[in-house]
Coordinates of C-alpha atoms in Angstrom, one line a residue:
Chain A
M1 CA 74.8 93.2 99.6
P2 CA 72.5 95.1 102.0
A3 CA 74.0 93.4 105.1
E4 CA 77.4 95.0 104.5
A5 CA 75.8 98.4 104.0
L6 CA 75.2 98.5 107.7
H7 CA 78.9 98.9 108.5
T8 CA 78.9 102.6 108.3
S9 CA 80.4 103.6 111.6
H10 CA 83.7 105.1 110.2
I11 CA 82.2 107.3 107.5
L12 CA 83.6 110.8 107.3
F13 CA 81.4 113.7 108.8
G14 CA 78.5 111.3 109.3
L15 CA 77.6 111.6 105.6
D16 CA 75.5 108.9 104.0
P17 CA 78.0 106.4 102.6
L18 CA 75.7 105.5 99.8
W19 CA 75.8 109.0 98.4
V20 CA 79.5 109.4 99.1
A21 CA 80.3 106.3 97.2
I22 CA 78.0 107.1 94.3
S23 CA 79.4 110.7 94.1
I24 CA 82.9 109.4 93.9
L25 CA 82.0 106.9 91.2
L26 CA 80.1 109.5 89.1
C27 CA 82.9 112.1 89.5
V28 CA 85.6 109.6 88.4
Y29 CA 83.6 108.4 85.4
A30 CA 82.7 111.9 84.3
A31 CA 86.4 113.0 84.6
I32 CA 87.5 109.9 82.6
M33 CA 85.0 110.9 79.9
M34 CA 86.3 114.4 79.8
E35 CA 89.8 113.0 78.9
K36 CA 91.6 116.0 80.5
F37 CA 93.6 113.8 83.0
N38 CA 95.1 110.4 82.8
R39 CA 92.5 107.8 83.5
A40 CA 94.8 105.8 85.8
V41 CA 95.4 108.8 88.0
L42 CA 91.7 109.5 88.2
S43 CA 90.7 105.9 89.1
L44 CA 93.5 105.8 91.8
L45 CA 92.3 109.1 93.2
G46 CA 88.8 107.7 93.3
A47 CA 90.0 104.6 95.0
G48 CA 91.9 106.6 97.6
L49 CA 88.9 108.7 98.3
M50 CA 86.7 105.6 98.8
I51 CA 89.2 104.6 101.6
L52 CA 89.9 108.0 103.1
S53 CA 86.2 108.9 103.3
G54 CA 85.6 105.6 105.2
V55 CA 83.3 103.9 102.6
L56 CA 85.8 101.0 102.5
T57 CA 88.4 99.7 104.9
Q58 CA 91.9 99.2 103.4
E59 CA 91.4 95.4 103.7
R60 CA 88.1 95.4 101.9
A61 CA 89.5 97.7 99.2
V62 CA 92.4 95.3 98.5
E63 CA 90.0 92.3 98.4
G64 CA 88.1 94.2 95.7
V65 CA 91.0 94.2 93.4
D66 CA 90.7 91.3 90.9
F67 CA 94.3 90.1 90.8
N68 CA 93.4 87.5 88.1
T69 CA 92.6 90.3 85.7
I70 CA 95.7 92.2 86.7
G71 CA 98.0 89.1 86.4
L72 CA 96.5 88.0 83.1
L73 CA 96.9 91.5 81.6
T74 CA 100.5 91.9 82.9
G75 CA 101.5 88.4 81.8
M76 CA 100.2 88.8 78.3
M77 CA 101.7 92.2 77.9
V78 CA 105.2 90.8 78.8
I79 CA 104.8 87.9 76.4
V80 CA 103.7 90.1 73.6
A81 CA 106.4 92.7 74.2
I82 CA 109.0 90.0 73.8
S83 CA 107.4 88.2 70.9
Q84 CA 106.9 91.4 68.8
K85 CA 110.7 92.0 68.9
T86 CA 111.1 88.9 66.7
G87 CA 109.2 90.6 63.8
M88 CA 106.8 87.6 63.6
F89 CA 103.7 89.7 63.5
Q90 CA 105.0 91.8 60.6
Y91 CA 106.0 88.7 58.8
V92 CA 102.5 87.3 59.0
A93 CA 100.9 90.6 57.9
I94 CA 103.0 91.0 54.9
R95 CA 102.8 87.3 54.0
A96 CA 99.0 87.7 54.2
A97 CA 99.0 90.7 51.9
K98 CA 101.1 89.0 49.3
M99 CA 98.7 86.0 49.4
A100 CA 96.1 88.3 48.0
K101 CA 98.4 88.8 44.9
G102 CA 98.5 92.5 45.6
K103 CA 94.8 93.1 44.8
P104 CA 93.5 95.9 47.0
W105 CA 90.2 94.2 48.2
G106 CA 92.1 90.9 48.7
I107 CA 94.7 92.7 50.8
L108 CA 92.0 94.4 52.8
V109 CA 90.4 91.1 53.6
M110 CA 93.6 89.3 54.4
L111 CA 94.8 92.1 56.7
S112 CA 91.5 92.2 58.5
V113 CA 91.5 88.4 59.0
V114 CA 95.0 88.7 60.5
T115 CA 93.8 91.6 62.7
A116 CA 90.8 89.5 63.9
V117 CA 92.9 86.4 64.6
F118 CA 95.7 88.4 66.4
S119 CA 93.0 90.4 68.4
A120 CA 91.5 87.1 69.6
F121 CA 94.8 86.2 71.3
L122 CA 96.5 89.6 71.8
D123 CA 95.3 92.8 73.3
N124 CA 93.4 94.8 70.6
V125 CA 95.6 97.9 71.1
T126 CA 98.7 95.8 70.6
T127 CA 97.3 94.3 67.5
V128 CA 96.5 97.6 65.8
L129 CA 99.8 99.1 66.9
L130 CA 101.4 96.3 64.8
I131 CA 98.9 96.1 61.9
A132 CA 98.0 99.7 61.2
P133 CA 101.6 100.8 60.4
V134 CA 102.1 97.9 58.0
T135 CA 98.7 98.7 56.4
L136 CA 99.7 102.3 55.8
L137 CA 103.0 101.2 54.3
I138 CA 101.1 98.8 52.0
T139 CA 98.5 101.4 51.0
D140 CA 101.2 103.9 50.3
A141 CA 103.0 101.4 48.0
L142 CA 99.7 100.5 46.4
G143 CA 98.7 104.1 45.9
V144 CA 95.2 103.6 47.4
K145 CA 93.3 105.5 50.1
P146 CA 93.9 103.8 53.5
Y147 CA 90.5 104.6 55.1
P148 CA 88.6 101.4 54.1
F149 CA 91.6 99.3 55.2
L150 CA 91.9 101.0 58.6
F151 CA 88.1 101.1 59.0
T152 CA 87.9 97.4 58.5
Q153 CA 90.8 96.7 60.8
I154 CA 89.2 98.7 63.7
L155 CA 86.0 96.6 63.3
A156 CA 88.0 93.4 62.9
S157 CA 90.0 94.0 66.1
N158 CA 86.9 94.5 68.2
I159 CA 85.1 91.5 66.6
G160 CA 88.1 89.2 66.9
G161 CA 88.7 90.3 70.4
T162 CA 85.2 89.2 71.4
A163 CA 86.0 85.6 70.6
T164 CA 88.3 84.6 73.5
L165 CA 88.8 85.1 77.2
I166 CA 92.1 87.0 76.5
G167 CA 90.9 88.9 73.4
D168 CA 89.5 92.0 75.1
P169 CA 89.8 93.4 78.7
P170 CA 86.0 93.1 79.3
N171 CA 86.2 89.4 78.6
I172 CA 89.2 89.0 81.0
M173 CA 87.2 90.7 83.7
I174 CA 84.1 88.7 83.0
G175 CA 86.0 85.4 82.9
S176 CA 87.8 86.1 86.1
Q177 CA 84.9 87.3 88.2
A178 CA 82.2 85.0 86.8
H179 CA 84.6 82.0 86.9
L180 CA 84.3 81.3 83.2
S181 CA 87.3 79.5 81.6
F182 CA 89.1 80.1 78.3
Y183 CA 87.4 77.0 77.1
D184 CA 84.0 78.3 78.1
F185 CA 84.6 81.5 76.0
L186 CA 85.9 79.4 73.1
V187 CA 82.8 77.2 73.1
N188 CA 80.2 79.9 73.7
L189 CA 81.5 83.1 72.1
A190 CA 83.9 82.0 69.3
P191 CA 81.3 80.2 67.1
I192 CA 79.3 83.3 66.3
I193 CA 82.3 85.5 65.7
P194 CA 83.1 84.3 62.1
V195 CA 79.4 84.9 61.2
I196 CA 79.6 88.5 62.5
F197 CA 83.0 89.0 60.8
L198 CA 81.8 87.8 57.4
V199 CA 78.6 89.8 57.4
T200 CA 80.6 92.9 58.4
L201 CA 83.1 92.2 55.6
G202 CA 80.2 91.8 53.1
M203 CA 78.8 95.2 54.1
I204 CA 82.2 96.8 53.8
W205 CA 82.5 95.3 50.3
L206 CA 79.2 97.0 49.4
M207 CA 80.5 100.3 50.9
F208 CA 84.1 100.4 49.6
G209 CA 85.2 97.1 48.0
R210 CA 83.5 97.4 44.6
T211 CA 85.4 100.5 43.6
M212 CA 88.9 99.5 44.7
T213 CA 91.6 99.3 42.0
A214 CA 95.4 99.5 41.8
T215 CA 97.8 99.6 38.9
D216 CA 99.8 96.6 37.9
E217 CA 103.0 98.3 38.8
A218 CA 101.7 99.1 42.3
R219 CA 100.6 95.5 42.8
E220 CA 104.1 94.3 41.7
L221 CA 105.6 96.7 44.2
V222 CA 103.6 95.1 47.0
M223 CA 104.6 91.6 45.8
S224 CA 108.3 92.7 46.0
F225 CA 108.0 93.1 49.8
N226 CA 110.3 90.5 51.2
E227 CA 108.6 89.2 54.4
R228 CA 111.5 87.0 55.3
E229 CA 113.5 90.1 56.1
A230 CA 111.0 91.0 58.8
I231 CA 112.2 88.2 61.1
K232 CA 114.9 89.7 63.2
D233 CA 115.8 87.1 65.8
V234 CA 115.3 83.5 64.9
P235 CA 116.3 82.0 68.3
L236 CA 114.0 84.4 70.1
L237 CA 111.2 83.6 67.6
K238 CA 111.5 79.9 68.5
K239 CA 111.4 80.6 72.2
S240 CA 108.4 83.0 71.8
L241 CA 106.4 80.5 69.7
L242 CA 107.1 77.8 72.2
V243 CA 105.9 79.9 75.1
L244 CA 102.9 81.2 73.2
A245 CA 101.9 77.6 72.4
L246 CA 102.4 76.5 76.0
V247 CA 100.4 79.5 77.3
I248 CA 97.4 79.0 74.9
G249 CA 97.5 75.2 75.6
G250 CA 97.6 76.1 79.3
F251 CA 94.6 78.4 79.0
T252 CA 92.6 75.6 77.4
A253 CA 93.6 73.2 80.1
A254 CA 93.5 75.7 83.0
H255 CA 90.0 75.0 84.1
S256 CA 90.4 71.2 84.5
L257 CA 93.7 71.8 86.3
H258 CA 92.0 74.3 88.7
L259 CA 94.4 77.1 87.6
E260 CA 93.5 80.7 86.9
P261 CA 94.5 82.0 83.5
A262 CA 96.6 84.7 85.3
T263 CA 98.8 81.9 86.8
I264 CA 99.4 80.5 83.3
A265 CA 100.1 83.9 81.7
L266 CA 102.5 85.1 84.5
F267 CA 104.3 81.7 84.4
G268 CA 104.6 82.0 80.7
A269 CA 105.9 85.5 81.0
A270 CA 108.5 84.5 83.6
L271 CA 109.5 81.5 81.4
L272 CA 109.9 83.7 78.3
L273 CA 111.9 86.3 80.3
L274 CA 114.2 83.6 81.5
L275 CA 114.6 82.1 78.0
Q276 CA 115.1 85.5 76.4
T277 CA 117.9 86.4 78.8
W278 CA 119.4 82.9 79.1
S279 CA 122.9 83.9 78.1
G280 CA 125.0 87.0 78.2
D281 CA 126.4 88.8 81.2
L282 CA 124.2 89.8 84.1
H283 CA 124.3 93.5 83.3
V284 CA 123.0 93.0 79.8
R285 CA 120.3 90.6 81.0
D286 CA 119.1 93.1 83.6
K287 CA 118.9 95.8 81.0
A288 CA 116.8 93.5 78.7
F289 CA 114.5 92.6 81.6
E290 CA 114.0 96.3 82.5
G291 CA 113.4 97.1 78.9
I292 CA 110.5 94.6 78.7
M293 CA 109.1 95.7 82.1
A294 CA 109.0 99.3 80.8
E295 CA 106.8 98.1 77.9
V296 CA 104.1 96.8 80.2
E297 CA 101.3 99.3 80.0
W298 CA 101.3 100.3 83.7
T299 CA 98.7 103.0 83.0
T300 CA 96.2 100.3 82.1
I301 CA 97.2 98.1 85.1
F302 CA 96.8 100.9 87.6
F303 CA 93.6 102.1 86.0
F304 CA 92.2 98.6 86.6
V305 CA 93.4 98.6 90.3
G306 CA 91.8 101.9 91.0
L307 CA 88.6 101.1 89.1
F308 CA 88.1 97.8 91.0
I309 CA 88.3 99.6 94.3
V310 CA 85.9 102.4 93.2
V311 CA 83.4 99.8 92.0
T312 CA 83.8 97.7 95.2
G313 CA 83.0 100.9 97.2
V314 CA 79.8 101.4 95.3
E315 CA 78.9 97.7 95.7
H316 CA 79.7 97.7 99.4
V317 CA 77.2 100.5 100.2
G318 CA 74.5 98.5 98.4
A319 CA 74.0 100.8 95.3
I320 CA 74.7 98.1 92.8
G321 CA 72.3 95.7 94.4
W322 CA 69.7 98.4 94.3
L323 CA 70.4 99.1 90.6
A324 CA 70.1 95.3 89.9
E325 CA 66.7 95.2 91.6
Q326 CA 65.5 98.2 89.6
T327 CA 66.7 96.6 86.3
L328 CA 64.8 93.4 87.2
I329 CA 61.7 95.4 88.0
L330 CA 62.0 97.1 84.6
T331 CA 62.4 93.8 82.8
G332 CA 59.7 92.2 84.9
G333 CA 62.1 89.6 86.1
D334 CA 61.9 88.0 82.7
F335 CA 65.2 86.3 81.8
N336 CA 65.0 86.8 78.0
A337 CA 64.2 90.5 78.4
T338 CA 67.0 90.9 80.9
A339 CA 69.5 89.3 78.6
A340 CA 68.4 91.4 75.7
A341 CA 68.5 94.6 77.8
I342 CA 72.1 93.7 78.9
L343 CA 73.2 93.1 75.3
W344 CA 71.8 96.2 73.8
I345 CA 72.5 98.6 76.7
S346 CA 76.1 97.3 76.9
A347 CA 76.5 97.8 73.1
I348 CA 75.2 101.4 73.1
A349 CA 77.0 102.3 76.3
S350 CA 80.3 100.9 75.0
A351 CA 80.0 102.9 71.8
V352 CA 79.9 106.1 73.9
I353 CA 82.0 105.4 77.0
D354 CA 85.0 103.4 77.9
N355 CA 83.8 99.8 78.1
I356 CA 86.2 98.9 80.9
P357 CA 84.5 101.0 83.7
F358 CA 81.1 100.0 82.3
V359 CA 81.8 96.3 82.5
A360 CA 83.5 96.7 85.9
T361 CA 80.1 98.1 87.1
M362 CA 78.0 95.6 85.3
I363 CA 79.7 92.6 86.7
P364 CA 78.6 93.0 90.3
L365 CA 75.2 94.1 89.0
I366 CA 74.7 90.9 87.1
E367 CA 76.1 88.9 90.0
N368 CA 73.3 90.4 92.1
M369 CA 70.7 89.0 89.8
A370 CA 71.8 85.4 90.3
P371 CA 69.4 84.6 93.2
T372 CA 66.4 85.8 91.2
F373 CA 67.2 83.6 88.2
G374 CA 68.2 80.5 90.2
G375 CA 71.9 80.8 90.9
D376 CA 75.3 81.3 89.3
Q377 CA 74.8 78.6 86.7
A378 CA 71.5 80.0 85.5
I379 CA 72.9 83.4 84.7
V380 CA 75.8 82.3 82.5
P381 CA 73.9 83.5 79.3
L382 CA 73.8 87.0 80.8
W383 CA 77.6 87.0 80.9
W384 CA 77.7 86.2 77.2
A385 CA 75.3 89.0 76.5
L386 CA 77.5 91.4 78.5
A387 CA 80.7 90.2 76.7
L388 CA 79.1 90.4 73.2
G389 CA 77.5 93.8 73.9
A390 CA 80.5 95.4 75.5
C391 CA 83.1 94.2 73.1
L392 CA 81.2 94.6 69.8
G393 CA 79.7 97.9 71.0
G394 CA 83.2 99.3 70.9
N395 CA 82.7 99.4 67.1
G396 CA 79.9 101.9 67.4
S397 CA 82.0 105.1 67.3
L398 CA 85.5 106.3 67.0
I399 CA 85.8 106.7 70.8
G400 CA 84.2 103.3 71.5
A401 CA 87.5 101.5 72.1
S402 CA 91.1 102.5 72.6
A403 CA 92.2 100.6 69.5
N404 CA 89.9 102.8 67.4
L405 CA 91.6 105.9 68.7
I406 CA 95.0 104.5 68.1
V407 CA 94.2 103.7 64.4
A408 CA 92.7 107.2 64.0
G409 CA 95.9 108.7 65.4
F410 CA 98.0 106.8 62.8
A411 CA 95.7 107.8 60.0
Q412 CA 95.7 111.5 61.1
R413 CA 99.5 111.7 61.2
A414 CA 99.8 109.9 57.9
G415 CA 97.7 112.7 56.4
H416 CA 94.4 110.7 56.0
P417 CA 92.4 111.7 59.1
I418 CA 89.4 109.6 60.0
A419 CA 86.6 112.0 60.8
F420 CA 84.4 111.2 63.8
M421 CA 81.1 111.6 61.9
Q422 CA 82.3 109.7 58.9
F423 CA 83.3 106.8 61.0
L424 CA 80.0 107.0 63.0
K425 CA 78.0 106.9 59.7
H426 CA 79.8 103.8 58.5
A427 CA 80.4 101.9 61.7
F428 CA 77.3 102.5 63.9
I429 CA 74.9 100.6 61.5
L430 CA 77.5 97.8 61.2
M431 CA 77.7 97.6 65.0
L432 CA 73.9 97.4 65.3
I433 CA 73.8 94.6 62.7
S434 CA 76.5 92.7 64.7
I435 CA 74.5 93.1 67.9
A436 CA 71.3 91.9 66.1
I437 CA 73.2 88.8 65.0
A438 CA 74.5 88.3 68.5
H439 CA 70.9 88.6 69.8
V440 CA 69.6 86.0 67.4
Y441 CA 72.5 83.7 68.4
L442 CA 71.9 84.2 72.2
Y443 CA 68.2 83.5 71.6
L444 CA 68.6 80.4 69.6
R445 CA 71.4 78.9 71.8
Y446 CA 70.4 79.9 75.3
L447 CA 67.0 81.7 75.6
M448 CA 64.6 79.8 73.3
P449 CA 62.1 78.1 75.6
Chain B
M1 CA 138.6 125.9 80.0
L2 CA 135.4 127.8 79.5
V3 CA 132.6 127.5 76.9
S4 CA 133.3 131.0 75.7
S5 CA 136.8 130.1 74.5
I6 CA 135.8 127.1 72.4
M7 CA 132.4 128.0 71.0
Q8 CA 131.9 128.9 67.4
K9 CA 130.0 131.8 66.0
P10 CA 126.5 130.6 65.1
V11 CA 125.1 130.6 61.6
V12 CA 121.3 131.2 62.0
I13 CA 118.3 130.9 59.8
Q14 CA 115.1 133.0 59.8
A15 CA 112.0 131.1 60.9
D16 CA 110.1 132.0 57.7
A17 CA 112.9 130.9 55.3
N18 CA 112.0 127.8 53.4
V19 CA 113.7 124.4 53.7
K20 CA 115.4 124.6 50.3
Y21 CA 117.1 127.9 51.3
A22 CA 118.1 126.5 54.7
L23 CA 119.7 123.4 53.1
D24 CA 121.7 125.7 50.7
K25 CA 122.9 127.7 53.7
M26 CA 123.9 124.6 55.5
R27 CA 126.0 123.4 52.5
E28 CA 127.7 126.8 52.2
S29 CA 128.6 127.0 55.9
G30 CA 129.3 123.3 56.4
R31 CA 126.9 123.1 59.3
R32 CA 124.4 120.3 59.8
M33 CA 122.5 122.3 62.4
L34 CA 121.2 125.9 62.3
P35 CA 119.5 127.8 65.2
V36 CA 116.2 129.2 64.0
V37 CA 115.6 132.9 64.9
D38 CA 112.5 135.0 64.7
A39 CA 112.2 138.6 63.4
D40 CA 113.7 139.9 66.6
G41 CA 116.7 137.6 66.5
R42 CA 115.4 135.4 69.3
V43 CA 116.1 131.7 69.0
V44 CA 112.8 129.8 68.6
G45 CA 114.1 126.3 67.6
L46 CA 116.7 124.1 66.0
F47 CA 116.8 123.1 62.4
S48 CA 119.0 120.2 61.2
T49 CA 119.4 117.8 58.4
L50 CA 117.8 115.3 60.7
S51 CA 114.7 117.5 61.1
V52 CA 114.2 117.2 57.3
I53 CA 114.7 113.4 57.3
G54 CA 112.3 113.1 60.2
H55 CA 109.6 114.7 58.0
L56 CA 110.3 112.5 55.1
V57 CA 110.0 109.2 56.8
P58 CA 106.3 108.5 57.4
D59 CA 105.2 108.8 61.0
Y60 CA 103.6 105.4 61.0
I61 CA 106.9 103.7 60.5
V62 CA 108.6 105.4 63.5
S63 CA 105.8 105.8 65.9
G64 CA 104.2 102.4 65.8
D65 CA 105.7 99.1 66.6
L66 CA 107.5 98.7 63.4
D67 CA 111.0 100.0 64.5
D68 CA 112.5 99.3 61.1
I69 CA 111.3 97.8 57.8
P70 CA 114.0 95.7 56.2
Y71 CA 111.4 94.0 54.1
A72 CA 110.1 97.0 52.2
P73 CA 111.4 98.3 48.9
D74 CA 111.9 102.1 48.4
F75 CA 108.9 103.1 46.3
G76 CA 109.7 106.7 45.7
L77 CA 108.1 107.8 49.0
L78 CA 111.0 109.8 50.3
R79 CA 111.4 111.7 47.1
K80 CA 107.7 112.4 46.9
H81 CA 107.7 113.7 50.5
F82 CA 110.9 115.7 49.9
D83 CA 109.1 117.6 47.1
A84 CA 106.3 118.4 49.4
V85 CA 108.6 119.6 52.2
K86 CA 111.2 121.7 50.4
D87 CA 109.0 124.8 50.1
L88 CA 107.8 124.7 53.7
P89 CA 109.1 127.3 56.2
V90 CA 111.7 125.9 58.5
S91 CA 109.5 126.9 61.5
Q92 CA 107.3 123.9 60.6
L93 CA 110.2 121.4 60.7
M94 CA 112.3 122.8 63.5
V95 CA 112.5 121.2 66.9
E96 CA 111.8 123.3 70.0
P97 CA 112.8 124.4 72.5
P98 CA 116.6 124.3 72.1
F99 CA 118.9 123.8 75.1
F100 CA 121.1 126.6 76.2
I101 CA 124.3 126.9 78.2
K102 CA 126.2 130.0 79.4
P103 CA 129.6 131.2 78.1
E104 CA 131.1 131.0 81.6
E105 CA 130.3 127.3 82.0
S106 CA 133.0 124.7 82.0
L107 CA 134.1 122.3 79.2
L108 CA 132.8 119.4 81.3
S109 CA 129.4 121.1 81.6
A110 CA 129.3 121.6 77.9
A111 CA 130.2 117.9 77.2
A112 CA 127.5 116.8 79.7
A113 CA 124.9 118.9 78.0
L114 CA 125.9 117.5 74.6
V115 CA 125.4 114.0 75.8
T116 CA 122.1 114.7 77.6
H117 CA 120.6 116.5 74.6
A118 CA 122.3 114.2 72.1
M119 CA 119.7 114.5 69.3
F120 CA 121.3 117.3 67.3
D121 CA 124.9 117.0 68.4
C122 CA 125.0 120.7 69.5
V123 CA 124.2 123.0 72.4
L124 CA 123.6 126.7 72.0
V125 CA 125.3 129.3 74.1
N126 CA 123.5 132.5 75.2
D127 CA 124.5 135.4 77.4
S128 CA 122.6 136.7 80.4
D129 CA 120.4 138.8 78.1
H130 CA 119.3 135.6 76.3
R131 CA 121.1 136.6 73.2
L132 CA 122.6 133.8 71.1
V133 CA 126.4 134.1 71.2
G134 CA 127.7 130.8 70.1
I135 CA 127.3 127.1 69.4
I136 CA 129.2 124.0 70.5
T137 CA 129.3 120.6 68.9
S138 CA 131.0 117.4 70.0
S139 CA 133.9 118.0 67.5
D140 CA 134.6 121.3 69.2
V141 CA 135.0 119.6 72.5
L142 CA 137.2 116.9 71.1
E143 CA 139.4 119.3 69.2
Q144 CA 139.9 121.2 72.4
L145 CA 140.9 118.1 74.3
R146 CA 143.4 117.0 71.6
S147 CA 145.2 120.3 71.6
M148 CA 145.1 120.6 75.4
P149 CA 148.4 120.0 77.2
K150 CA 148.4 117.3 79.8
D151 CA 148.8 119.6 82.8
A152 CA 146.0 121.9 81.7
S153 CA 143.4 119.9 83.7
H154 CA 143.2 122.6 86.4
A155 CA 142.2 125.3 83.9
G156 CA 138.5 124.9 84.3

């Protein structure tokens, strides 16, 4: 937006706002990558500097915060925090493992299917926090090495998360800012996900599956797990299932009702909070409410708030518009080449850096390309390229997504550390294959002349 | 009433002693909690029966979102882990840093410290030279209250 770039009158010390904004962005991103300080603290510091240095006014900064993303994340976190207290997710995981009759490869497949499906509807981090411990318990009982199981789950969580609007934070951001609905994601992204998932599972079978065995006693041990005992609170389970169904139904209908997913998620969260604390005395209800509020990942929420403001600052000074022009010059203004570049660059970048700041920067960049390609409607395939690249790219390395690191943490503390290079060796090629499949899909569905 | 008059003499364990020896010493002395001291006699941590259990239960059960696992059978995991743990030095299992109060603090202060640092049901008492002089548990506080005459409330 070059016109806005002219409003530079309040900039500190008469410095060029373009370079001030870019310096703040680069410093914040570099500091996030160093992982010495909390990422929410860094992004909020960067946001504060954008305002204090005069790049942004306070009003413009607040306008830059995408409250749909914030509301959707917060609402889903509340709903999941309450639902998981019922034990329903553990029930499903154990039930799935038993359906495989205690056979190691079958358990691996079933647990990764559960991971992929949960990830499509829950946050990936939440999913692996639930599934990885159950997996370690089962592999301990089974007497097998947990690495192939955890490896597959990491991949499944990122692949499953790609399928829906609410599956992965990049999709939430893209959906909100590009005005794409839950239904749009379901129709455009979900169809290719099972293909990518099955091909990935096939490759993992070649890598690990062929040699997996367990003794009959160990298999019987797994079959003796009693999943019914996992359900802790049947009334709350019913309430949670009701609200989850309402919310997912609401997401699907949201677009035709002209409602944002954030409205649905926050309403669902409020409804479930009300139902959860329907009876009992006020003091107990307040305690329950505060307990759930404490489980919302405020670090993530404030990280997003700061990040949105930092990116708005850089966009405001015209840097992102310039970057978009340069990208278009490089791709020769060719739509197919641009889509391919977005897909592959997003994938490689997301394997190396946090995909959330990357996507936050890419969104205004792609928006800036709309006039060249004939408007908002014409660039929709570019959003799918970004979503596929950024979400699937997280599988490229152990640091590619937060869920990967959480699983690695569990594995380490359970005495089966996942080495960075070992994971890279197995996962990077699988990630490239998944991006290649995504590329073919995008070409056949949207790009073919 | 002051801490110095109700505290017990501490039974300590050397940091390099192994877990098996520490558990024997606990059984002999009837304590569930031993301050761990280094070669110079300085307190470096706390060792309790709970520290041992904490190392036997797999981390993934307690640190993830499982909370408890009513559906899972015992498949010899605790016993297997116990065999691995019993020869380790207590320094690897102890919890640090311990919480200290002074002998001249009041009974109320000792009780408050017990509640705030509830994990091991004990607080350590050291003097102004940072030497360990005693240990107080919740039973010590309650015994004192039971034997205390009604009008002794002014005593400290």
